[in-house]
Amino acid sequence: DVSIALDTVKNKAFSGLLPKELSNSFAVSHGLNTENVIVQLYKGGKVIYADVTVKDKDSVLIDFAKDQAVGTIKVNILSAAV
């Protein structure tokens, strides 16, 4: 059995529709204050994949092979820090 006191769990999240302009590469400022993040990307209800680089404790860089239309990528970033 494992129990975790909920007040010790620091799960935080960021969600947004990106990119803001036609682009194949864009930075996302999530403000979660950790480099320990999980990034999920969705387009049209399907999980998609891209190269993700953690830039620092508050941002990641997402790179696709092709340009992505404005507001077509749902980006979810979860803090994995406990």
Short mmCIF file of C-alpha atoms in Angstrom, two decimals:
data_model
loop_
_atom_site.label_atom_id
_atom_site.label_comp_id
_atom_site.label_asym_id
_atom_site.label_seq_id
_atom_site.Cartn_x
_atom_site.Cartn_y
_atom_site.Cartn_z
CA ASP A 1 0.00 0.00 0.00
CA VAL A 2 1.16 3.48 -0.86
CA SER A 3 -0.33 6.63 0.56
CA ILE A 4 0.58 10.20 -0.27
CA ALA A 5 -0.51 13.21 1.71
CA LEU A 6 -2.19 15.42 -0.88
CA ASP A 7 -0.70 18.60 0.56
CA THR A 8 2.80 17.30 -0.34
CA VAL A 9 2.00 16.67 -4.00
CA LYS A 10 2.85 19.70 -6.11
CA ASN A 11 1.22 18.75 -9.41
CA LYS A 12 0.76 21.80 -11.57
CA ALA A 13 -0.14 22.10 -15.21
CA PHE A 14 -0.12 24.37 -18.27
CA SER A 15 -2.41 23.99 -21.28
CA GLY A 16 -2.72 26.05 -24.44
CA LEU A 17 -3.37 26.09 -28.19
CA LEU A 18 -0.27 26.82 -30.21
CA PRO A 19 1.49 28.03 -32.26
CA LYS A 20 0.56 31.71 -32.20
CA GLU A 21 1.80 32.05 -35.80
CA LEU A 22 2.60 29.62 -38.65
CA SER A 23 5.77 27.87 -37.52
CA ASN A 24 7.55 24.53 -37.17
CA SER A 25 9.33 25.55 -33.96
CA PHE A 26 8.01 27.43 -30.95
CA ALA A 27 8.91 28.09 -27.35
CA VAL A 28 6.31 27.53 -24.65
CA SER A 29 6.54 29.42 -21.36
CA HIS A 30 4.74 27.26 -18.80
CA GLY A 31 5.89 28.88 -15.53
CA LEU A 32 5.94 25.60 -13.58
CA ASN A 33 9.35 26.32 -12.00
CA THR A 34 10.79 22.86 -12.75
CA GLU A 35 12.69 21.11 -15.52
CA ASN A 36 10.93 17.87 -14.55
CA VAL A 37 7.92 18.11 -16.90
CA ILE A 38 5.77 15.85 -19.07
CA VAL A 39 4.74 17.33 -22.43
CA GLN A 40 1.75 16.00 -24.39
CA LEU A 41 0.74 17.24 -27.84
CA TYR A 42 -2.63 16.74 -29.55
CA LYS A 43 -3.94 17.66 -33.00
CA GLY A 44 -7.47 16.86 -34.09
CA GLY A 45 -8.02 14.70 -31.03
CA LYS A 46 -4.96 12.52 -31.72
CA VAL A 47 -1.69 12.38 -29.83
CA ILE A 48 1.15 13.69 -32.00
CA TYR A 49 4.90 13.76 -31.53
CA ALA A 50 7.60 16.39 -31.88
CA ASP A 51 11.10 17.03 -30.58
CA VAL A 52 10.79 18.65 -27.15
CA THR A 53 13.72 20.37 -25.43
CA VAL A 54 13.52 21.63 -21.87
CA LYS A 55 15.09 25.10 -22.08
CA ASP A 56 14.91 26.00 -18.39
CA LYS A 57 12.66 25.70 -15.32
CA ASP A 58 9.89 27.71 -17.00
CA SER A 59 9.98 26.87 -20.71
CA VAL A 60 10.29 24.18 -23.38
CA LEU A 61 11.03 24.32 -27.10
CA ILE A 62 8.84 22.25 -29.44
CA ASP A 63 10.13 21.40 -32.94
CA PHE A 64 8.12 19.81 -35.76
CA ALA A 65 9.38 18.68 -39.18
CA LYS A 66 6.74 20.86 -40.91
CA ASP A 67 5.06 24.19 -40.18
CA GLN A 68 1.98 23.95 -37.97
CA ALA A 69 -1.05 26.16 -38.55
CA VAL A 70 -2.00 28.73 -35.91
CA GLY A 71 -3.82 27.29 -32.89
CA THR A 72 -3.93 23.69 -34.14
CA ILE A 73 -1.72 22.04 -31.51
CA LYS A 74 -3.08 21.45 -27.99
CA VAL A 75 -0.09 21.54 -25.64
CA ASN A 76 -0.40 20.08 -22.12
CA ILE A 77 2.59 20.40 -19.81
CA LEU A 78 2.48 18.71 -16.41
CA SER A 79 4.90 19.23 -13.57
CA ALA A 80 6.34 15.87 -12.54
CA ALA A 81 8.05 17.39 -9.49
CA VAL A 82 6.92 16.02 -6.14
#
